[in-house]
Amino acid sequence: MEPKRVVPLAVPDVDPADVRAVNEVLASRYLASGKTAETFEREFAERIGVRHAIAVSSGTAALHMTMIAAGVRDDDLVITSPYSFVASSNAILYERGIPVFVDIDPETLDIDPAKTCDAIETLVHRRAGWQHLLPRTCNADTNVLRAVLPVHLFGRPAELRDILDVAHRNHIPVIEDACEALGAKADGVYAGAFGDAATFGFYPNKQITSGEGGMLVTNDDAWMRLFRSLRNQGRSSDPEWLRYERLGYNYRMDELSAALGLSQLRRLDELLQRRESVARLYSKLLANLDGVSPLAAPRRDMTTSWFLYAIRLAPDIDRDHLRQRLADRGIASQPYFWPIHLQPFYIERFGFRRGDFPNAEAAGRSMLALPFGPGMADDDVAYVCDAIAQEVEQARETAPMMRS
Ligand SMILES: *Cc1c(COP(=O)(O)O)cnc(C)c1O
């Protein structure tokens, strides 16, 4: 039987102004590489508080170019989080680098700052046991640490101060994956304005969307010129027609995407506020529900820019069973994320095993993302929370029987 009500996982908010902006570009017949993307870049850089923004075709494309800028080549090392969307680590592999995963903090789900600092020093100074930080299948002696790539997970700012200190003291660039964190802030600074470069993604479930699309930001003039060249087939910046200085890509953003992204950026405060109020309502309605915990609030002087709303389930709740029961009621939900090191391709290539990063694995087993978006109606949130309350109770009642 089809459920009467359907609550999807994520729906982007597209308003009449967004539609008008895209239609205007379409009517202009100016569809690629133009003024709209330039305006989007300028306003984005101003908003984040960085000198340069470079519009690109996806967040993944942005990540790839940061790895090139950091000089990642064969068997070079990049420290990153195993608990993320696979794109953050794949970008390292595009340049034939090796991901060095550092486990997350179980509370924040972001990369553990103290362990990250320790890993930087251990790898740079070849301290005892440095090889043990590398994946099992990597035994070259020449591996050099080229970058640190922390991820601001679920819109919660990663704690970067100590990581920046230690990395920069050792001349290692820090690249922020801020693809889930547009508008997040720590100590008055936007996520994306801390590192040597940062990446944003505008897929329809993100804080703002351009369809597909992304943005690179940096304060470094040389990196800005490199990114502009790389996204455009490696073309030189001088106006002479069609001279190519390096291997480049087509990572440009088209004008239709830029028009949507720009229009959404101008509504960012409204979109973030509405995300925040949906998240607040969830947290209120799920409070005191045994076996279900919302993510802990960030520390003082930190603001989350709600990418999604995920709950942590107690170990005695059968997540698959719960998901199925929610689906029967028309409610979508998604385990977020299965750790990168345990993805089949990563196991095969790097020899990772269960138990390598226990905190990431525990999160991978217990986290469940619920329907979420800026346009979500209060009574849909209430419907989801009621369903969870009922089904969780049942899942726990049946759990002891299932075990015996
Ligand atoms: C969305 C996302 C990206 C980029 O995704 P694209 O689909 O390529 O825009 C990168 N990293 C993380 C953590 C993401 O959530």
Coordinates of C-alpha atoms and ligand atoms in Angstrom, one line a residue:
M1 CA 0.0 0.0 0.0
E2 CA 1.3 3.5 -0.9
P3 CA 1.7 5.7 2.2
K4 CA -0.7 8.6 2.3
R5 CA 1.9 11.1 3.1
V6 CA 5.4 11.4 1.6
V7 CA 8.2 13.2 3.4
P8 CA 11.4 13.3 1.2
L9 CA 14.9 13.5 2.6
A10 CA 15.7 16.9 1.1
V11 CA 13.9 19.4 -1.1
P12 CA 15.7 22.6 -2.2
D13 CA 13.9 25.9 -1.7
V14 CA 13.5 27.6 -5.1
D15 CA 11.5 30.8 -5.0
P16 CA 10.1 33.1 -7.8
A17 CA 13.2 35.3 -7.7
D18 CA 15.4 32.3 -8.4
V19 CA 13.3 31.3 -11.3
R20 CA 13.3 34.9 -12.7
A21 CA 17.1 35.1 -12.4
V22 CA 17.6 31.8 -14.4
N23 CA 15.0 32.9 -17.0
E24 CA 16.8 36.2 -17.5
V25 CA 20.1 34.4 -18.3
L26 CA 18.3 32.0 -20.6
A27 CA 16.6 34.8 -22.5
S28 CA 20.0 36.7 -22.8
R29 CA 21.4 33.7 -24.7
Y30 CA 24.6 34.2 -22.7
L31 CA 24.9 30.8 -21.2
A32 CA 28.6 30.1 -20.4
S33 CA 31.5 31.9 -18.8
G34 CA 30.0 35.4 -18.2
K35 CA 29.2 38.2 -16.0
T36 CA 26.7 36.3 -13.7
A37 CA 29.4 33.9 -12.5
E38 CA 31.7 36.9 -11.9
T39 CA 29.1 38.6 -9.8
F40 CA 28.4 35.3 -7.9
E41 CA 32.2 35.1 -7.2
R42 CA 32.5 38.7 -6.0
E43 CA 29.5 38.5 -3.6
F44 CA 30.5 35.1 -2.3
A45 CA 34.0 36.2 -1.5
E46 CA 32.6 39.3 0.3
R47 CA 30.2 37.2 2.3
I48 CA 32.8 34.7 3.5
G49 CA 35.4 37.3 4.1
V50 CA 38.1 36.1 1.7
R51 CA 39.9 37.8 -1.2
H52 CA 39.1 35.5 -4.0
A53 CA 36.2 33.1 -5.0
I54 CA 36.4 31.0 -8.1
A55 CA 33.1 29.4 -9.3
V56 CA 33.4 25.8 -10.5
S57 CA 31.3 22.9 -11.8
S58 CA 31.1 21.0 -8.5
G59 CA 32.5 20.8 -5.0
T60 CA 34.5 17.8 -6.1
A61 CA 36.1 19.8 -8.9
A62 CA 37.0 22.4 -6.3
L63 CA 38.6 19.7 -4.1
H64 CA 40.6 18.3 -6.9
M65 CA 42.1 21.6 -7.8
T66 CA 43.2 22.2 -4.2
M67 CA 45.1 19.0 -4.3
I68 CA 46.9 20.1 -7.4
A69 CA 47.7 23.5 -5.7
A70 CA 49.1 21.7 -2.7
G71 CA 51.4 19.8 -5.0
V72 CA 50.1 16.3 -4.3
R73 CA 51.8 13.8 -6.6
D74 CA 52.4 10.0 -6.6
D75 CA 52.2 8.5 -3.1
D76 CA 52.1 11.9 -1.4
L77 CA 50.2 12.0 1.9
V78 CA 47.1 14.1 2.8
I79 CA 45.6 13.9 6.3
T80 CA 41.8 13.8 6.2
S81 CA 38.7 12.5 8.0
P82 CA 37.3 9.0 7.3
Y83 CA 33.8 10.2 8.3
S84 CA 32.7 12.3 5.3
F85 CA 31.3 12.2 1.8
V86 CA 33.6 10.1 -0.3
A87 CA 34.5 13.1 -2.5
S88 CA 36.8 14.7 0.1
S89 CA 39.1 11.6 0.0
N90 CA 38.6 10.8 -3.7
A91 CA 40.2 14.2 -4.5
I92 CA 43.5 13.0 -3.0
L93 CA 43.4 9.9 -5.2
Y94 CA 42.8 11.9 -8.4
E95 CA 46.4 13.1 -8.0
R96 CA 47.6 9.6 -7.0
G97 CA 48.0 10.7 -3.4
I98 CA 47.4 8.6 -0.3
P99 CA 44.7 9.5 2.3
V100 CA 46.0 9.3 5.9
F101 CA 42.8 9.1 7.9
V102 CA 42.7 10.4 11.4
D103 CA 39.7 9.3 13.5
I104 CA 36.9 11.8 14.5
D105 CA 35.9 13.2 17.8
P106 CA 32.9 11.0 18.8
E107 CA 30.9 14.1 20.0
T108 CA 31.5 16.6 17.2
L109 CA 32.0 14.0 14.4
D110 CA 34.7 16.3 13.0
I111 CA 38.3 15.2 12.7
D112 CA 40.0 15.0 16.1
P113 CA 42.2 18.1 16.4
A114 CA 44.8 16.7 18.9
K115 CA 45.2 13.5 16.9
T116 CA 45.5 15.5 13.7
C117 CA 48.3 17.7 15.2
D118 CA 50.0 14.6 16.4
A119 CA 49.8 13.0 13.0
I120 CA 51.2 16.1 11.3
E121 CA 54.3 16.2 13.6
T122 CA 54.7 12.4 13.4
L123 CA 54.7 12.4 9.6
V124 CA 56.7 15.6 9.0
H125 CA 59.5 14.6 11.5
R126 CA 59.3 10.9 10.8
R127 CA 58.8 10.1 14.4
A128 CA 58.7 6.5 15.5
G129 CA 55.8 4.6 14.1
W130 CA 55.0 7.1 11.3
Q131 CA 54.5 4.3 8.9
H132 CA 51.6 2.9 11.0
L133 CA 49.6 6.0 10.1
L134 CA 49.7 5.0 6.5
P135 CA 47.3 2.5 4.9
R136 CA 48.5 -1.1 5.0
T137 CA 49.2 -1.4 1.3
C138 CA 51.5 1.7 1.3
N139 CA 55.1 1.0 2.2
A140 CA 57.1 3.5 0.1
D141 CA 59.7 5.3 2.2
T142 CA 59.5 8.5 0.2
N143 CA 55.9 9.6 1.2
V144 CA 55.7 13.4 1.9
L145 CA 52.9 15.1 3.7
R146 CA 51.4 17.7 1.4
A147 CA 48.2 18.9 3.0
V148 CA 45.7 18.6 5.7
L149 CA 42.1 18.4 4.6
P150 CA 39.6 18.7 7.5
V151 CA 35.8 18.5 6.8
H152 CA 33.2 20.8 8.4
L153 CA 30.7 17.9 8.8
F154 CA 27.0 18.5 8.7
G155 CA 27.5 22.2 8.9
R156 CA 29.3 22.1 12.2
P157 CA 32.6 24.0 12.1
A158 CA 35.7 21.7 12.7
E159 CA 38.0 23.0 15.4
L160 CA 40.9 24.3 13.3
R161 CA 43.0 26.6 15.5
D162 CA 45.5 24.1 16.7
I163 CA 45.6 22.3 13.3
L164 CA 46.4 25.5 11.5
D165 CA 49.1 26.3 14.0
V166 CA 50.9 23.0 13.8
A167 CA 50.4 22.7 10.0
H168 CA 51.7 26.1 9.2
R169 CA 54.6 25.8 11.5
N170 CA 55.5 22.8 9.4
H171 CA 54.7 24.6 6.1
I172 CA 51.8 22.3 5.3
P173 CA 48.7 23.9 3.8
V174 CA 45.3 23.4 5.3
I175 CA 42.4 22.9 2.9
E176 CA 38.9 23.2 4.4
D177 CA 36.2 21.0 2.9
A178 CA 33.4 23.5 3.7
C179 CA 31.0 21.8 1.2
E180 CA 28.5 21.2 4.0
A181 CA 29.1 24.3 6.0
L182 CA 28.2 27.5 4.1
G183 CA 27.4 30.1 6.7
A184 CA 28.9 28.2 9.7
K185 CA 31.0 30.3 12.0
A186 CA 33.6 29.9 14.7
D187 CA 34.9 32.8 16.7
G188 CA 33.4 35.3 14.3
V189 CA 35.1 33.7 11.2
Y190 CA 33.2 31.9 8.5
A191 CA 34.0 28.3 7.7
G192 CA 36.1 28.6 4.6
A193 CA 38.1 31.6 5.8
F194 CA 40.5 29.8 8.1
G195 CA 42.6 27.7 5.7
D196 CA 44.8 28.3 2.7
A197 CA 41.9 27.4 0.5
A198 CA 38.3 26.1 1.0
T199 CA 35.7 24.4 -1.1
F200 CA 31.9 24.7 -1.2
G201 CA 29.3 22.6 -3.0
F202 CA 25.9 23.7 -4.3
Y203 CA 24.2 20.3 -4.9
P204 CA 20.5 20.7 -4.2
N205 CA 20.7 19.4 -0.6
K206 CA 23.3 22.1 0.4
Q207 CA 22.6 25.4 2.1
I208 CA 22.3 27.1 -1.3
T209 CA 22.1 25.3 -4.7
S210 CA 23.1 26.0 -8.2
G211 CA 21.9 22.6 -9.5
E212 CA 25.4 21.2 -9.7
G213 CA 28.2 23.6 -8.8
G214 CA 30.8 24.7 -6.4
M215 CA 33.1 27.5 -5.2
L216 CA 36.8 27.7 -4.3
V217 CA 37.9 30.4 -2.0
T218 CA 41.5 31.5 -1.1
N219 CA 43.4 34.6 0.0
D220 CA 46.4 33.6 -2.0
D221 CA 46.8 35.5 -5.4
A222 CA 49.0 32.8 -7.0
W223 CA 46.5 30.0 -6.0
M224 CA 43.6 32.2 -7.4
R225 CA 45.4 32.4 -10.8
L226 CA 46.2 28.7 -10.7
F227 CA 42.6 27.8 -10.0
R228 CA 41.3 30.1 -12.8
S229 CA 43.7 28.5 -15.2
L230 CA 43.0 24.9 -14.1
R231 CA 39.2 25.2 -14.4
N232 CA 39.7 26.5 -17.9
Q233 CA 41.8 23.8 -19.6
G234 CA 45.0 25.2 -18.2
R235 CA 44.8 28.4 -20.2
S236 CA 47.2 31.3 -19.4
S237 CA 45.7 34.4 -17.8
D238 CA 47.2 36.8 -20.3
P239 CA 44.6 37.9 -22.9
E240 CA 46.4 36.2 -25.8
W241 CA 44.0 33.7 -27.3
L242 CA 44.3 30.0 -26.6
R243 CA 47.7 29.5 -24.9
Y244 CA 47.8 26.6 -22.5
E245 CA 50.5 26.4 -19.8
R246 CA 49.5 23.3 -17.8
L247 CA 47.2 20.3 -17.9
G248 CA 43.7 21.7 -17.1
Y249 CA 40.1 20.7 -17.0
N250 CA 36.7 22.0 -17.9
Y251 CA 35.6 22.8 -14.3
R252 CA 33.8 26.0 -15.2
M253 CA 30.4 27.0 -13.9
D254 CA 27.8 27.9 -16.5
E255 CA 25.7 31.1 -16.4
L256 CA 22.4 29.3 -15.6
S257 CA 23.9 27.7 -12.5
A258 CA 25.6 30.9 -11.5
A259 CA 22.2 32.8 -11.8
L260 CA 20.5 30.3 -9.5
G261 CA 23.5 30.3 -7.1
L262 CA 23.7 34.1 -6.9
S263 CA 20.0 34.5 -6.4
Q264 CA 20.2 31.9 -3.6
L265 CA 23.3 33.5 -2.0
R266 CA 21.3 36.7 -1.7
R267 CA 18.7 34.8 0.3
L268 CA 21.3 33.0 2.4
D269 CA 20.3 34.5 5.7
E270 CA 16.6 33.6 5.2
L271 CA 17.5 30.1 4.1
L272 CA 19.8 29.5 7.1
Q273 CA 17.3 30.9 9.5
R274 CA 14.6 28.5 8.2
R275 CA 17.0 25.5 8.4
E276 CA 17.8 26.5 12.0
S277 CA 14.2 26.7 13.0
V278 CA 13.4 23.3 11.5
A279 CA 16.4 21.9 13.4
R280 CA 15.2 23.5 16.6
L281 CA 11.8 22.0 16.3
Y282 CA 13.3 18.6 15.6
S283 CA 15.5 18.9 18.7
K284 CA 12.5 20.0 20.8
L285 CA 10.2 17.2 19.7
L286 CA 12.9 14.5 20.0
A287 CA 14.2 15.7 23.4
N288 CA 13.8 13.0 26.1
L289 CA 13.1 10.3 23.6
D290 CA 14.9 7.3 25.0
G291 CA 17.5 5.9 22.6
V292 CA 17.5 8.9 20.3
S293 CA 20.0 11.7 20.7
P294 CA 20.4 14.8 18.6
L295 CA 23.9 16.0 17.8
A296 CA 25.4 17.9 20.7
A297 CA 25.3 21.7 20.3
P298 CA 28.6 23.3 19.3
R299 CA 30.7 25.1 21.8
R300 CA 30.3 28.8 22.6
D301 CA 31.2 31.2 19.7
M302 CA 30.4 28.5 17.2
T303 CA 27.4 28.4 14.9
T304 CA 26.2 25.4 13.0
S305 CA 24.8 26.1 9.5
W306 CA 22.5 23.0 9.5
F307 CA 23.3 20.9 6.4
L308 CA 21.1 18.0 7.6
Y309 CA 19.4 16.8 10.7
A310 CA 20.9 13.6 11.9
I311 CA 20.1 11.6 15.1
R312 CA 22.3 9.1 16.9
L313 CA 20.5 5.8 17.8
A314 CA 21.3 3.7 20.8
P315 CA 23.0 0.4 20.0
D316 CA 19.9 -1.6 20.9
I317 CA 17.8 0.0 18.2
D318 CA 17.8 -1.8 14.9
R319 CA 18.4 1.0 12.4
D320 CA 17.4 -0.9 9.3
H321 CA 14.2 -2.0 10.9
L322 CA 13.4 1.6 12.0
R323 CA 14.2 2.9 8.4
Q324 CA 11.8 0.3 6.9
R325 CA 9.0 1.2 9.3
L326 CA 9.5 4.9 8.6
A327 CA 9.5 4.2 4.9
D328 CA 6.2 2.4 5.3
R329 CA 4.9 5.7 6.6
G330 CA 6.3 7.6 3.6
I331 CA 9.3 9.0 5.6
A332 CA 12.7 8.9 3.9
S333 CA 15.8 8.5 6.0
Q334 CA 19.4 7.8 5.2
P335 CA 22.4 6.4 7.2
Y336 CA 25.0 9.1 7.0
F337 CA 27.9 8.4 6.4
W338 CA 29.3 4.9 6.0
P339 CA 33.0 5.6 6.7
I340 CA 35.2 6.1 3.6
H341 CA 37.9 3.6 4.7
L342 CA 35.3 0.8 4.7
Q343 CA 33.9 1.6 1.2
P344 CA 34.7 -1.5 -1.0
F345 CA 37.1 0.4 -3.3
Y346 CA 39.1 1.7 -0.3
I347 CA 39.3 -1.7 1.3
E348 CA 40.5 -3.2 -2.0
R349 CA 43.0 -0.5 -2.7
F350 CA 44.4 0.3 0.7
G351 CA 43.7 -2.8 2.8
F352 CA 41.6 -1.0 5.5
R353 CA 39.8 -3.1 8.0
R354 CA 37.0 -2.8 10.5
G355 CA 38.3 -1.4 13.7
D356 CA 40.9 0.9 12.1
F357 CA 38.9 4.1 13.0
P358 CA 36.5 3.1 15.8
N359 CA 34.8 6.5 16.3
A360 CA 34.0 6.9 12.6
E361 CA 32.7 3.4 12.5
A362 CA 30.5 3.9 15.6
A363 CA 29.1 7.0 14.0
G364 CA 28.6 5.1 10.8
R365 CA 26.6 2.5 12.6
S366 CA 24.4 4.8 14.7
M367 CA 23.7 8.0 12.7
L368 CA 20.5 8.4 10.8
A369 CA 19.6 11.5 8.7
L370 CA 16.0 12.6 8.8
P371 CA 14.0 14.6 6.2
F372 CA 15.3 18.2 6.3
G373 CA 15.2 21.4 4.4
P374 CA 14.5 25.1 4.6
G375 CA 10.9 24.7 3.3
M376 CA 10.0 21.8 5.6
A377 CA 6.6 22.4 7.3
D378 CA 6.2 22.2 11.0
D379 CA 3.6 19.5 10.8
D380 CA 5.9 17.3 8.6
V381 CA 8.5 17.6 11.3
A382 CA 5.9 16.6 13.9
Y383 CA 4.8 13.7 11.8
V384 CA 8.3 12.4 11.5
C385 CA 9.0 12.8 15.2
D386 CA 5.7 11.1 16.2
A387 CA 6.6 8.2 13.9
I388 CA 10.1 7.9 15.4
A389 CA 8.7 7.9 18.9
Q390 CA 6.3 5.1 18.2
E391 CA 8.6 3.0 16.1
V392 CA 11.6 3.4 18.4
E393 CA 9.5 2.1 21.3
Q394 CA 8.5 -0.9 19.2
A395 CA 12.0 -1.5 17.9
R396 CA 13.2 -1.6 21.5
E397 CA 10.4 -3.9 22.7
T398 CA 11.2 -6.4 19.9
A399 CA 15.0 -6.1 20.3
P400 CA 15.5 -8.5 23.2
M401 CA 13.3 -11.1 21.4
M402 CA 15.3 -10.7 18.2
R403 CA 18.5 -11.2 20.1
S404 CA 17.4 -14.4 21.9
Ligands
LIG1 C1 28.6 17.7 -1.1 C2 30.0 17.5 -0.7 C3 31.1 17.7 -1.5 C4 31.0 18.1 -3.0 O1 30.0 17.5 -3.7 P1 29.7 17.8 -5.2 O2 28.5 16.9 -5.4 O3 30.8 17.4 -6.0 O4 29.3 19.3 -5.3 C5 32.3 17.5 -1.0 N1 32.5 17.1 0.3 C6 31.5 16.9 1.2 C7 31.8 16.6 2.6 C8 30.2 17.1 0.7 O5 29.2 16.9 1.5

